[in-house]
PDB file of C-alpha atoms in Angstrom:
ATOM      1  CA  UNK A 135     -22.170  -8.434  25.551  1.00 52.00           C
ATOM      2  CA  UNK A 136     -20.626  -5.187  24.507  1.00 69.00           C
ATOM      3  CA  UNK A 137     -20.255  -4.572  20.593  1.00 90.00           C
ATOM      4  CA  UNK A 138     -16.796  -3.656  19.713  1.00 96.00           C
ATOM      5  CA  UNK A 139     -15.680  -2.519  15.968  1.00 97.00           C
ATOM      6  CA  UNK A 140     -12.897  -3.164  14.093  1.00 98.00           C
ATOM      7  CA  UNK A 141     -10.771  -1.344  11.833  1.00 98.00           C
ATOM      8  CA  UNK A 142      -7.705  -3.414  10.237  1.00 98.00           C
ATOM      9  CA  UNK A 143      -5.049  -2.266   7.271  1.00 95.00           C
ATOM     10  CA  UNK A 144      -3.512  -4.867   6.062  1.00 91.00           C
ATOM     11  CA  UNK A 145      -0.578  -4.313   3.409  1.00 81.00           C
ATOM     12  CA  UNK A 146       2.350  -6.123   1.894  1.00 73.00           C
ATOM     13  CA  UNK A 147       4.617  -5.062   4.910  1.00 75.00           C
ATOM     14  CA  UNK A 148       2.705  -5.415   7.912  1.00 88.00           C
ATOM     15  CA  UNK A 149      -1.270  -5.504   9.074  1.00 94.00           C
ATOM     16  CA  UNK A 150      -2.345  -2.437  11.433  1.00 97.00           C
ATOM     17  CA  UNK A 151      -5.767  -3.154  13.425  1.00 98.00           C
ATOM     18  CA  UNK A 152      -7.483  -1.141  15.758  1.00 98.00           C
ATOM     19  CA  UNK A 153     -10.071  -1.978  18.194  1.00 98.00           C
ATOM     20  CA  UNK A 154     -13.011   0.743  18.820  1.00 97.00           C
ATOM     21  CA  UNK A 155     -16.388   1.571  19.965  1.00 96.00           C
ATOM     22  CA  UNK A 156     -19.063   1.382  17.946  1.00 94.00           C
ATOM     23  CA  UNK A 157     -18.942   5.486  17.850  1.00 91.00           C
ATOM     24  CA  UNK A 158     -15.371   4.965  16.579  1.00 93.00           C
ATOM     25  CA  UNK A 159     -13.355   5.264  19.486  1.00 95.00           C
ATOM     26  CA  UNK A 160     -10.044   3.803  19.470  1.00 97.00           C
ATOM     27  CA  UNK A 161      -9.653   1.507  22.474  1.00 97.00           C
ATOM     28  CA  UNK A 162      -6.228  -0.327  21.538  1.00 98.00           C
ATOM     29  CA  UNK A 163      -4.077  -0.652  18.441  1.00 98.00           C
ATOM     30  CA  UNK A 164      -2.338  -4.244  17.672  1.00 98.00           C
ATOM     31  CA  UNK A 165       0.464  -4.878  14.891  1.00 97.00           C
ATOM     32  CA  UNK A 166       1.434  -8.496  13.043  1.00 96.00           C
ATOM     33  CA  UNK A 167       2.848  -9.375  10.152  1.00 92.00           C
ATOM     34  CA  UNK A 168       2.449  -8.667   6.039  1.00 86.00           C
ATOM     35  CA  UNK A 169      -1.392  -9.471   4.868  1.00 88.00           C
ATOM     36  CA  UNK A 170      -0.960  -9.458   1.377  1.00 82.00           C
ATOM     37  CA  UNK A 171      -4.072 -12.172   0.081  1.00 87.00           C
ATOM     38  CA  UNK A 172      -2.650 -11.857  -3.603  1.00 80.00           C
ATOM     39  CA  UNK A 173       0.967 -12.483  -2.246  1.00 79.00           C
ATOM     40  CA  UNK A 174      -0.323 -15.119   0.327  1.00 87.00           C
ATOM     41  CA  UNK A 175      -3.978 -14.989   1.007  1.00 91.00           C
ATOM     42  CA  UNK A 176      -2.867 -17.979   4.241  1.00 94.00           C
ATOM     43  CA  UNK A 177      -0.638 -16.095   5.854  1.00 93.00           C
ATOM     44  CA  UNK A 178      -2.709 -12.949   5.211  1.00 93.00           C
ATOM     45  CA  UNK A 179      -5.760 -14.374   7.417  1.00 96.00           C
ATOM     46  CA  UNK A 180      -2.855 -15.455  10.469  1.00 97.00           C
ATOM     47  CA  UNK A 181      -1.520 -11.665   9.853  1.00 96.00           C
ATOM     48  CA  UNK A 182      -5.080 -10.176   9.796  1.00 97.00           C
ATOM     49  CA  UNK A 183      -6.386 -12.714  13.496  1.00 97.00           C
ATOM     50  CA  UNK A 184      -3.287 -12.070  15.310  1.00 98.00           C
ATOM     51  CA  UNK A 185      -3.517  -8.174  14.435  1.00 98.00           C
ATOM     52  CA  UNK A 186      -6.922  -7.809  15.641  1.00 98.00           C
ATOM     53  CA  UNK A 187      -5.840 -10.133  18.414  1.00 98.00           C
ATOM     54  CA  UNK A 188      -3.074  -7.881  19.582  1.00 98.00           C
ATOM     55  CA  UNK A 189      -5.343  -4.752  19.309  1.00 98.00           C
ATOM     56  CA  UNK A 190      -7.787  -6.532  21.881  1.00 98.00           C
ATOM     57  CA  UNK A 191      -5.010  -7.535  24.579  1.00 98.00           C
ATOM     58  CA  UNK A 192      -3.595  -3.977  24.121  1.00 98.00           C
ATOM     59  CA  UNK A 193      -7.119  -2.243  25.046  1.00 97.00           C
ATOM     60  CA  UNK A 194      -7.197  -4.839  28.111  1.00 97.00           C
ATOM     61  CA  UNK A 195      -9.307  -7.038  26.202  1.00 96.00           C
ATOM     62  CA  UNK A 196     -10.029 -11.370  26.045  1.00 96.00           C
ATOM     63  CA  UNK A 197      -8.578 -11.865  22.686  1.00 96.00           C
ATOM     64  CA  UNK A 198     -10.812 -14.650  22.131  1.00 95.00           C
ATOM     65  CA  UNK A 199     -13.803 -11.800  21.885  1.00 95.00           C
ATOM     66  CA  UNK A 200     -12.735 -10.617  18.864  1.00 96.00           C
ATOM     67  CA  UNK A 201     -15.417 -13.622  17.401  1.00 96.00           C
ATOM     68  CA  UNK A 202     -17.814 -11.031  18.513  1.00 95.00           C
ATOM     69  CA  UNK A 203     -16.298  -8.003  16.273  1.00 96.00           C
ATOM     70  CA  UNK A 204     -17.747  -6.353  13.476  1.00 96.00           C
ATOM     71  CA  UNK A 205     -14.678  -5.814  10.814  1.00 97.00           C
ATOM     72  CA  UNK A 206     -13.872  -3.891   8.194  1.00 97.00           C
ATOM     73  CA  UNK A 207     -10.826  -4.662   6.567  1.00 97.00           C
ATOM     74  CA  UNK A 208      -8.797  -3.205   3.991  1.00 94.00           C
ATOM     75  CA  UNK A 209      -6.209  -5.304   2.353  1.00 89.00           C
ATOM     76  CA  UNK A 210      -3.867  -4.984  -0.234  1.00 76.00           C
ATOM     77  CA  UNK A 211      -4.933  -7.287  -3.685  1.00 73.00           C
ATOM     78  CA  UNK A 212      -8.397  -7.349  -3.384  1.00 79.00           C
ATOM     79  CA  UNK A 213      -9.191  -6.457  -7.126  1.00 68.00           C
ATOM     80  CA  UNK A 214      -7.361  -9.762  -8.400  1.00 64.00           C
ATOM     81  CA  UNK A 215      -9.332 -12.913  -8.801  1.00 64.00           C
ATOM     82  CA  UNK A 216     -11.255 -14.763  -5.945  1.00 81.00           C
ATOM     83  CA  UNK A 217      -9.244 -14.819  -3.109  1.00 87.00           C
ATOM     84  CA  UNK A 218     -11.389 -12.198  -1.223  1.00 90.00           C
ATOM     85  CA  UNK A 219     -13.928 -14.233  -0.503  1.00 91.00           C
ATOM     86  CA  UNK A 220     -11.291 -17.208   0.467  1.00 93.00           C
ATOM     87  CA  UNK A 221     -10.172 -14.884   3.031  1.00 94.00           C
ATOM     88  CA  UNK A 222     -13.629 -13.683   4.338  1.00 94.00           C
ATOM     89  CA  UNK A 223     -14.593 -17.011   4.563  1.00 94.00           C
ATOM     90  CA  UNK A 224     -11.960 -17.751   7.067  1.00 96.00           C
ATOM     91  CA  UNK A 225     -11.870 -15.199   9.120  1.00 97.00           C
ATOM     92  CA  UNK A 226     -13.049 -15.155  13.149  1.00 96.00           C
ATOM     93  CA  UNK A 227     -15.001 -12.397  13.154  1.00 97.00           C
ATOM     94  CA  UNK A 228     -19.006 -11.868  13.832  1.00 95.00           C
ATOM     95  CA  UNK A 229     -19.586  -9.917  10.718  1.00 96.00           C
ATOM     96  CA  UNK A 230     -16.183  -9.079   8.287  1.00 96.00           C
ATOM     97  CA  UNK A 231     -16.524  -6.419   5.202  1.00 95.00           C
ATOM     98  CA  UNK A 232     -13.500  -6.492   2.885  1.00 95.00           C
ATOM     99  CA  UNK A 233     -12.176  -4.189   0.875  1.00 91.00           C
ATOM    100  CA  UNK A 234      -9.349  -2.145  -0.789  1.00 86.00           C
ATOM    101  CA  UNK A 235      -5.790  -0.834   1.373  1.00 85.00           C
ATOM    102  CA  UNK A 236      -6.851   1.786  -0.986  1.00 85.00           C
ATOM    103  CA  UNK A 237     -10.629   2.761   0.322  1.00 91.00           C
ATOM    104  CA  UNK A 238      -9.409   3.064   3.404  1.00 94.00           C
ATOM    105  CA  UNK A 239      -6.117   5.000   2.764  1.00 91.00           C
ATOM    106  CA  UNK A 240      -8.741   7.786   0.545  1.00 93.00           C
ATOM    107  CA  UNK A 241     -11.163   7.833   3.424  1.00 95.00           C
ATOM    108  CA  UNK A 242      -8.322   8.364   6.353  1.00 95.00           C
ATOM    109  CA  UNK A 243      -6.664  11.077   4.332  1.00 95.00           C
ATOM    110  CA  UNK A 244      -9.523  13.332   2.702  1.00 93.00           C
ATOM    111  CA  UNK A 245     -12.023  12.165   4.680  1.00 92.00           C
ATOM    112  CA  UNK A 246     -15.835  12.180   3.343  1.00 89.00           C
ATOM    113  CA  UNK A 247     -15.011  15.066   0.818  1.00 91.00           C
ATOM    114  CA  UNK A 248     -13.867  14.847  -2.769  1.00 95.00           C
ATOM    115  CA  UNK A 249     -10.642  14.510  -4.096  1.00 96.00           C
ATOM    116  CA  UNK A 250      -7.896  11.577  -4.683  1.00 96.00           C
ATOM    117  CA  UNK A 251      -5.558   9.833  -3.587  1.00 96.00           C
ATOM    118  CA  UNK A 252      -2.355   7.986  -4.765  1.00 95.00           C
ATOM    119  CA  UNK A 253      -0.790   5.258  -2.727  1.00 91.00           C
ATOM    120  CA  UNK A 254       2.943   5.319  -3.816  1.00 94.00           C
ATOM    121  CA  UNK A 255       4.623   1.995  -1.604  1.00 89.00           C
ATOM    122  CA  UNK A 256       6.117  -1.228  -3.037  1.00 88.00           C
ATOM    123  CA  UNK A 257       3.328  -0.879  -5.582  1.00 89.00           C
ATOM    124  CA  UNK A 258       0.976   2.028  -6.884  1.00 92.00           C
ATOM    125  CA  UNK A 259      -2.947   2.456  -6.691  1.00 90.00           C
ATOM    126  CA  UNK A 260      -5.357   5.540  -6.855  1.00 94.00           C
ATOM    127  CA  UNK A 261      -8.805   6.586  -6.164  1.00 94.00           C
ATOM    128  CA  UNK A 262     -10.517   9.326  -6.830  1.00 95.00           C
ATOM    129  CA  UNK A 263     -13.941  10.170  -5.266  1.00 95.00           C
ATOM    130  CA  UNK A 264     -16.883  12.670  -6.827  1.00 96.00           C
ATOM    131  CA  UNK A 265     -20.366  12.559  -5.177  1.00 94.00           C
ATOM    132  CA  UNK A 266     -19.549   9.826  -2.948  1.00 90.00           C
ATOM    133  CA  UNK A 267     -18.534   7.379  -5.825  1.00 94.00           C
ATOM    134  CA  UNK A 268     -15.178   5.968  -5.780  1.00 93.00           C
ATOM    135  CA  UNK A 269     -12.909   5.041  -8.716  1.00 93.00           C
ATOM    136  CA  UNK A 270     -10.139   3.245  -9.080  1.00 91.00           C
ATOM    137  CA  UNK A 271      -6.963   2.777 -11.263  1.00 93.00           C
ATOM    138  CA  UNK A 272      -4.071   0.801 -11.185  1.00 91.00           C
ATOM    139  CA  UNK A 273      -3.067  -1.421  -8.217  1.00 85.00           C
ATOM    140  CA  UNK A 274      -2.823  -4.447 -10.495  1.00 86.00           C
ATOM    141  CA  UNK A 275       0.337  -5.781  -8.959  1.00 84.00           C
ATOM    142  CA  UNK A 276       4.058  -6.344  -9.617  1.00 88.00           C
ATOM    143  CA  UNK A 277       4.041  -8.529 -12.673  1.00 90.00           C
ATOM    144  CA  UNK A 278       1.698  -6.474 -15.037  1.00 92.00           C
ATOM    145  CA  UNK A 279       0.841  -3.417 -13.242  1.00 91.00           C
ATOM    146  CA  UNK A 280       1.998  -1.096 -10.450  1.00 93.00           C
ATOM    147  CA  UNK A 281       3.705   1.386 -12.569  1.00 96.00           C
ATOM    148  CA  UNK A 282       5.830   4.099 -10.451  1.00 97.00           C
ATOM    149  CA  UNK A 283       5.888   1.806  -7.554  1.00 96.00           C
ATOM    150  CA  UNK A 284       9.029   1.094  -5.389  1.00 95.00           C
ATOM    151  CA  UNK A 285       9.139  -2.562  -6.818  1.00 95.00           C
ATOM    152  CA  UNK A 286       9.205  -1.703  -9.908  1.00 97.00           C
ATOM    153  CA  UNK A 287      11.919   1.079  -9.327  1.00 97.00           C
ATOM    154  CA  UNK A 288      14.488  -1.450  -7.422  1.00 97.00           C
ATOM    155  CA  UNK A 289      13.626  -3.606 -10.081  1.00 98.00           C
ATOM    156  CA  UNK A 290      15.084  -1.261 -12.602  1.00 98.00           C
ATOM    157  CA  UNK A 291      17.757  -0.823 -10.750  1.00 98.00           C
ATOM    158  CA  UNK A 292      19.121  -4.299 -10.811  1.00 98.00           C
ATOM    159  CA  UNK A 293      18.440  -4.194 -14.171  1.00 97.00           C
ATOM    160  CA  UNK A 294      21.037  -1.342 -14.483  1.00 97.00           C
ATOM    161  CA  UNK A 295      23.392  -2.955 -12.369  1.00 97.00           C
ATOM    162  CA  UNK A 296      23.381  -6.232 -14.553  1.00 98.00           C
ATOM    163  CA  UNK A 297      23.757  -4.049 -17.519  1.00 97.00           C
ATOM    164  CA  UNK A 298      26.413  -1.979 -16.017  1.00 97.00           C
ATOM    165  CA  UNK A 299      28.361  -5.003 -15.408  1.00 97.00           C
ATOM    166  CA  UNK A 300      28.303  -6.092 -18.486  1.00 97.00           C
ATOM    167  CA  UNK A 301      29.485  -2.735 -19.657  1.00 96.00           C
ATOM    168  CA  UNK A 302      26.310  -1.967 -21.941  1.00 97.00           C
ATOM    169  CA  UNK A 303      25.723   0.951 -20.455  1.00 96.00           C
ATOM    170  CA  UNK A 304      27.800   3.203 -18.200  1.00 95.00           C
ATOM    171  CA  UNK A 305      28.869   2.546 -14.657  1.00 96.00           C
ATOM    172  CA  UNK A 306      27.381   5.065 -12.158  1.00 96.00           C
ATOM    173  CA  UNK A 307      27.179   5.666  -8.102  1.00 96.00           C
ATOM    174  CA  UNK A 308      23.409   4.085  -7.783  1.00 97.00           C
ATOM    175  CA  UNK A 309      24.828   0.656  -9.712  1.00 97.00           C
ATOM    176  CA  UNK A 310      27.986   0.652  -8.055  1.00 97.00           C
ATOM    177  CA  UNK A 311      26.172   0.588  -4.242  1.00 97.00           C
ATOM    178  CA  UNK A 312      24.256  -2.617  -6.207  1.00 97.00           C
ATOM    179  CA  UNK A 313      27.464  -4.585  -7.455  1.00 97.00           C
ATOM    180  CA  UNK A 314      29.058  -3.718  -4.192  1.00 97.00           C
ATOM    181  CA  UNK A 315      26.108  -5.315  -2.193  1.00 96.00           C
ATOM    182  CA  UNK A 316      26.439  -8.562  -4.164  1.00 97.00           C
ATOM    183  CA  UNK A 317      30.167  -8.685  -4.065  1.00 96.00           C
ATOM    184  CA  UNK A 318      30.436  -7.491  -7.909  1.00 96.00           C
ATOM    185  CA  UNK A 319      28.523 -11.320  -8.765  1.00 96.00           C
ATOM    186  CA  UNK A 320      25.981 -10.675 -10.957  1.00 96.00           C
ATOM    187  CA  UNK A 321      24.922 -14.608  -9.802  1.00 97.00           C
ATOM    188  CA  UNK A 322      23.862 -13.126  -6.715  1.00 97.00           C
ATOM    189  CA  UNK A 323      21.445 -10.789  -7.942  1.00 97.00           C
ATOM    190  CA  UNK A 324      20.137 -12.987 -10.542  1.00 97.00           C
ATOM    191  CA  UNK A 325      19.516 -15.624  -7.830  1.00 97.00           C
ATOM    192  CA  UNK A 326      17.670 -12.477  -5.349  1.00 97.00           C
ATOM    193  CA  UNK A 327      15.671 -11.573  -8.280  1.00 95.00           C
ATOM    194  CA  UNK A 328      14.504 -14.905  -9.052  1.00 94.00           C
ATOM    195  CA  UNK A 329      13.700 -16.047  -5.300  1.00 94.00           C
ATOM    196  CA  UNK A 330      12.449 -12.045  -4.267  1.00 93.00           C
ATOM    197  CA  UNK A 331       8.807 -10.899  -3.467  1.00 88.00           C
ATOM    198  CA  UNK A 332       7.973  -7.163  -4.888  1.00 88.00           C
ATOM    199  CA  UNK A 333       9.052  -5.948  -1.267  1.00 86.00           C
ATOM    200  CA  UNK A 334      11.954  -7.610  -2.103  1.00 92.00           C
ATOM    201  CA  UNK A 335      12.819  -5.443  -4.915  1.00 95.00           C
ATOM    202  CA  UNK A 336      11.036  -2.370  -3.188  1.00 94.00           C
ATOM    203  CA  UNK A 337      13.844  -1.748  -0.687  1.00 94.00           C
ATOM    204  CA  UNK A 338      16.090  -0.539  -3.465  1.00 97.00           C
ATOM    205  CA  UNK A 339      13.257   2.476  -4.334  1.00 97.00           C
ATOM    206  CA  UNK A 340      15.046   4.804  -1.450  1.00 97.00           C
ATOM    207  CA  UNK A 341      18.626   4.439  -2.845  1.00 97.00           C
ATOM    208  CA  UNK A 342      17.483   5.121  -6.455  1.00 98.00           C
ATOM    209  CA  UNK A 343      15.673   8.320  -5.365  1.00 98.00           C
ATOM    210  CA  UNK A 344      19.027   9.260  -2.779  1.00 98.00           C
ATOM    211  CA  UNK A 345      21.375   9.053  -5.796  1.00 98.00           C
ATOM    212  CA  UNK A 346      19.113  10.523  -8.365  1.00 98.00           C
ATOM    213  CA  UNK A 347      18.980  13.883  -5.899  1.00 97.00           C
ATOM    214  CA  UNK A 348      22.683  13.440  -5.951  1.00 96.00           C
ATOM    215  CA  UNK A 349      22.536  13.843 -10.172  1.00 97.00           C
ATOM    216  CA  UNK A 350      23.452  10.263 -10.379  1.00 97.00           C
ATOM    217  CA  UNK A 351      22.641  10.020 -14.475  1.00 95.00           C
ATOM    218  CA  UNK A 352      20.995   5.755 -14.497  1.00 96.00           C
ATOM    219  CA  UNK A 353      19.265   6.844 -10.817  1.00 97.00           C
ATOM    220  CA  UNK A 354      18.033   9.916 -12.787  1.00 98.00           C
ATOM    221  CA  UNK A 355      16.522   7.993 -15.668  1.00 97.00           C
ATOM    222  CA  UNK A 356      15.073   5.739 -13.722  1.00 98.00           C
ATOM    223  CA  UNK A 357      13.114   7.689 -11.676  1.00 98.00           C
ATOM    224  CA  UNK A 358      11.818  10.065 -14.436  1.00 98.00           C
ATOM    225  CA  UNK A 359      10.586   7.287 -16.006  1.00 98.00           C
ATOM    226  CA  UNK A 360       8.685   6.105 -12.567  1.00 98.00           C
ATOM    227  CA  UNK A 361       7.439  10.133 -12.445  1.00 98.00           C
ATOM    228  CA  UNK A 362       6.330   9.788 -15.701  1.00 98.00           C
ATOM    229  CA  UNK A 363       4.342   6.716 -15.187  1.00 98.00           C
ATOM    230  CA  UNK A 364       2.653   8.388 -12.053  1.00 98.00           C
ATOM    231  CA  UNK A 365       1.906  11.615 -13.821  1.00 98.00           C
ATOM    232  CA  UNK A 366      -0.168   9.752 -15.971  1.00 98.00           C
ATOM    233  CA  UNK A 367      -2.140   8.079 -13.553  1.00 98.00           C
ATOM    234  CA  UNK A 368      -2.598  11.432 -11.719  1.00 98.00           C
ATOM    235  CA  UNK A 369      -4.225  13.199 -15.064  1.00 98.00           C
ATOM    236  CA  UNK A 370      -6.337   9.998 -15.488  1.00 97.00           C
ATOM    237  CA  UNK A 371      -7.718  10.045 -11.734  1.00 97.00           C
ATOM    238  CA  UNK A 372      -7.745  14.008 -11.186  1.00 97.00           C
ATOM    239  CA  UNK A 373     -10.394  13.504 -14.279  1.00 96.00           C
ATOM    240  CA  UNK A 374     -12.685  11.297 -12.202  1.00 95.00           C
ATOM    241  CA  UNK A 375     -12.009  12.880  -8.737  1.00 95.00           C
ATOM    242  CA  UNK A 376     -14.852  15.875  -7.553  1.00 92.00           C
ATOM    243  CA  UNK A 377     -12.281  18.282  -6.130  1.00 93.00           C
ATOM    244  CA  UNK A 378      -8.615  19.470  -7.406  1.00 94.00           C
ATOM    245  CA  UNK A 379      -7.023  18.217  -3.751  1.00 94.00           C
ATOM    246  CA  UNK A 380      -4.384  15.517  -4.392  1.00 97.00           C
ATOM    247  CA  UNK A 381      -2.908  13.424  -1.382  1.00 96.00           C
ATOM    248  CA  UNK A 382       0.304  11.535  -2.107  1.00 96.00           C
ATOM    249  CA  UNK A 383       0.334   8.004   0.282  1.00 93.00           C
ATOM    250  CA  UNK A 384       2.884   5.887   1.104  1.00 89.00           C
ATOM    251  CA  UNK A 385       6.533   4.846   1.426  1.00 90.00           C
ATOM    252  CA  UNK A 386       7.631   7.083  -1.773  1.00 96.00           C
ATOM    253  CA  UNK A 387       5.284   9.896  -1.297  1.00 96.00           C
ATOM    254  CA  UNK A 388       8.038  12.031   0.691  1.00 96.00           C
ATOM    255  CA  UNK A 389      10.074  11.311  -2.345  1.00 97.00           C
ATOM    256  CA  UNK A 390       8.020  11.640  -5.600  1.00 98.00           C
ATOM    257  CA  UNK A 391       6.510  15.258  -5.667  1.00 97.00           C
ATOM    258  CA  UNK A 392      10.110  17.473  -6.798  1.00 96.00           C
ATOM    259  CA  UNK A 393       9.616  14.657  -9.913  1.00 98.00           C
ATOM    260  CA  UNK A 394       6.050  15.369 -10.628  1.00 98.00           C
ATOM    261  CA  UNK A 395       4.572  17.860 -12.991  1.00 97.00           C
ATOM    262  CA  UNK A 396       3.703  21.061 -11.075  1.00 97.00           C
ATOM    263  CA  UNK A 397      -0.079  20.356 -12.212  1.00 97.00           C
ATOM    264  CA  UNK A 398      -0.015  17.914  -9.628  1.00 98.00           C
ATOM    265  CA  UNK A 399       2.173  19.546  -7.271  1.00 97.00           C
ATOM    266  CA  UNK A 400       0.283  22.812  -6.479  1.00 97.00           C
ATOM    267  CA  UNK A 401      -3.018  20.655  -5.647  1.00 97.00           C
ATOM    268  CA  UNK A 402      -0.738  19.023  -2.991  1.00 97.00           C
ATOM    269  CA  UNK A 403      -2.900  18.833   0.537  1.00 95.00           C
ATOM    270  CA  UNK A 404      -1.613  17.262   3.667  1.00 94.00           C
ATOM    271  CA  UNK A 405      -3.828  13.810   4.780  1.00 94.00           C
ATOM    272  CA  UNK A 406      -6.291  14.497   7.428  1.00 94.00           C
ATOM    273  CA  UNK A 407      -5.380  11.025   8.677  1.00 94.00           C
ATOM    274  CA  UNK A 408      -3.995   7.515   8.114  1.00 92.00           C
ATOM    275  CA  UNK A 409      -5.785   4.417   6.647  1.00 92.00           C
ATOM    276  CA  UNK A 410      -6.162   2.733  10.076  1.00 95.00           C
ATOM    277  CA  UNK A 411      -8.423   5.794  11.102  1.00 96.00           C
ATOM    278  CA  UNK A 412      -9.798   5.135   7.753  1.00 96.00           C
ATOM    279  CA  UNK A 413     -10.504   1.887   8.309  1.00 97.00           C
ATOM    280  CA  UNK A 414     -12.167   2.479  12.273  1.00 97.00           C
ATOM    281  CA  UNK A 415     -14.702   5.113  10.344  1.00 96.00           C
ATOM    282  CA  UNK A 416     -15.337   2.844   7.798  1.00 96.00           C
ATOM    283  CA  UNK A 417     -15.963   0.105  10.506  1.00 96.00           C
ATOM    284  CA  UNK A 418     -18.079   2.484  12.228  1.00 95.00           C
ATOM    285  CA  UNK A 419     -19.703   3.569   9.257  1.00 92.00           C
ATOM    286  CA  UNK A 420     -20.868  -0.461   8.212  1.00 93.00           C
ATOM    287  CA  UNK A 421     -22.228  -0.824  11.774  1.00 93.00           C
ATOM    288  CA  UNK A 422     -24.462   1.796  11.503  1.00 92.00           C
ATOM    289  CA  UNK A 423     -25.938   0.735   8.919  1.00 90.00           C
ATOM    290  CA  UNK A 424     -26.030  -2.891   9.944  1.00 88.00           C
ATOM    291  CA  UNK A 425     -27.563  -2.296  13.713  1.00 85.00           C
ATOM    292  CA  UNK A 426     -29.463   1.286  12.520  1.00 78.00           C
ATOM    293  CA  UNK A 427     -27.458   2.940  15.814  1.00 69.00           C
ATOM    294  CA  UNK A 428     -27.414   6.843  15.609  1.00 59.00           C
ATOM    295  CA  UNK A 429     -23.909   9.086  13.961  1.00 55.00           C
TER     296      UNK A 429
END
């Protein structure tokens, strides 16, 4: 039986798998749903086995073979408690190596060269790598962590609209588009916030950023105080990282650099590739060393 690998990114939105050759050539690409294992570590594994399902019918593939596939996986909320192993255990594949959205993001953007990344989506994680050691900060998650991230920003902004409302602070255009939304009852957003999931709350990040560019004075705020956030984690993980080469990731990273301190601007680089491709080399990389097969 032919040896297939498997590359799979699995995120808070939406899982992304890849079936390849061993040598890490991509034979077909599948799509499901979000595979979040701290959000939902159930739904995650359906997410993650239809994914690498779809990527098997799409290279002309029996699904069912993907029991034969060795997997690496990288999925948002693995540093949080136990639930990594819950999900390995569960999972169809031959052999199955888990780790972070964030490994796999670094290693499809820079590559096997120094450097860092920052993943700036619904939440916010970087890695910096020096002598082929990786090191992480942040990605801790919507209630205590994730600092900068586009949760955390629509969050902000609700709160702003609530307090606009109540005329505490000053109405503005990014508030306004909020109060309009929820037919000027602040009921209605109290009742989003309390049944909403951090992608929930991310999908107000764009309009914050779209009225602070417009010198809307609460979208302003708000976002300097995300930038400021970020900054921080940039100085803290450009200190660990081998190489001044920075690589912004993610839903806000079109948005964030004209807020950022030009220390971290001017080591801007383009990403060499995505965190799928990240994920196939990594995938590639595990069954080498598993099976002793040649680069």
């Amino acid at each position: 039986m032919t040896d297939y690998i498997l590359g799979i990114d699995g995120g808070g939105t939406s899982c992304r798998a890849a079936v390849a050759s061993p040598d890490g050539v991509v034979l077909g690409r599948g799509k499901s749903g979000a595979a979040n294992i701290l959000t939902d570590p159930n739904n995650a594994i359906i997410s993650i086995t239809e994914a690498a399902k779809a990527a098997y019918r799409d290279a002309g593939f029996d699904e069912a073979g993907v029991t034969g596939a060795s997997a690496f996986l990288g999925l948002a909320g693995t540093n949080v408690g136990d639930l990594t192993r819950y999900v390995h255990d569960r999972l169809p594949f031959r052999h199955t190596d888990i780790d972070s959205d964030g490994l796999i993001a670094l290693q499809g953007a820079i590559g096997d060269e120094d450097g860092a990344v920052a993943i700036l989506g619904t939440g916010s994680i970087y890695m910096g790598r020096k002598n082929n050691v990786v090191r992480y900060i942040g990605g801790w998650g919507f209630i205590v962590g994730d600092l900068g991230g586009g949760a955390r920003v629509g969050h902000a902004l609700l709160q702003e609209a609530l307090l606009a409302h109540d005329g505490v602070i000053p109405r503005s255009g990014a508030t306004e588009a909020v109060l309009d939304e929820f037919k000027h009852d602040p009921r209605g957003i109290v009742e989003f916030a309390r049944l909403s999931k951090p992608g929930d709350f991310g999908r107000y990040a764009p309009l914050v950023f779209d009225h602070a560019r417009q010198g809307d004075p609460q979208a302003i705020a708000i976002v300097k105080a995300g930038a400021a956030s970020v900054n921080a984690s940039l100085d803290a993980i450009m200190a660990l990282a081998g190489a001044p080469r920075l690589c912004l990731l993610g839903g806000l990273a079109p948005l964030y650099p004209e807020w950022l301190s030009e220390r971290h601007r001017s080591i801007l680089v383009e990403a060499e590739a995505d965190a799928l491709t990240g994920a196939v080399a990594l995938a590639a990389n595990r069954y080498r060393q598993r099976t002793g097969a040649a680069a």
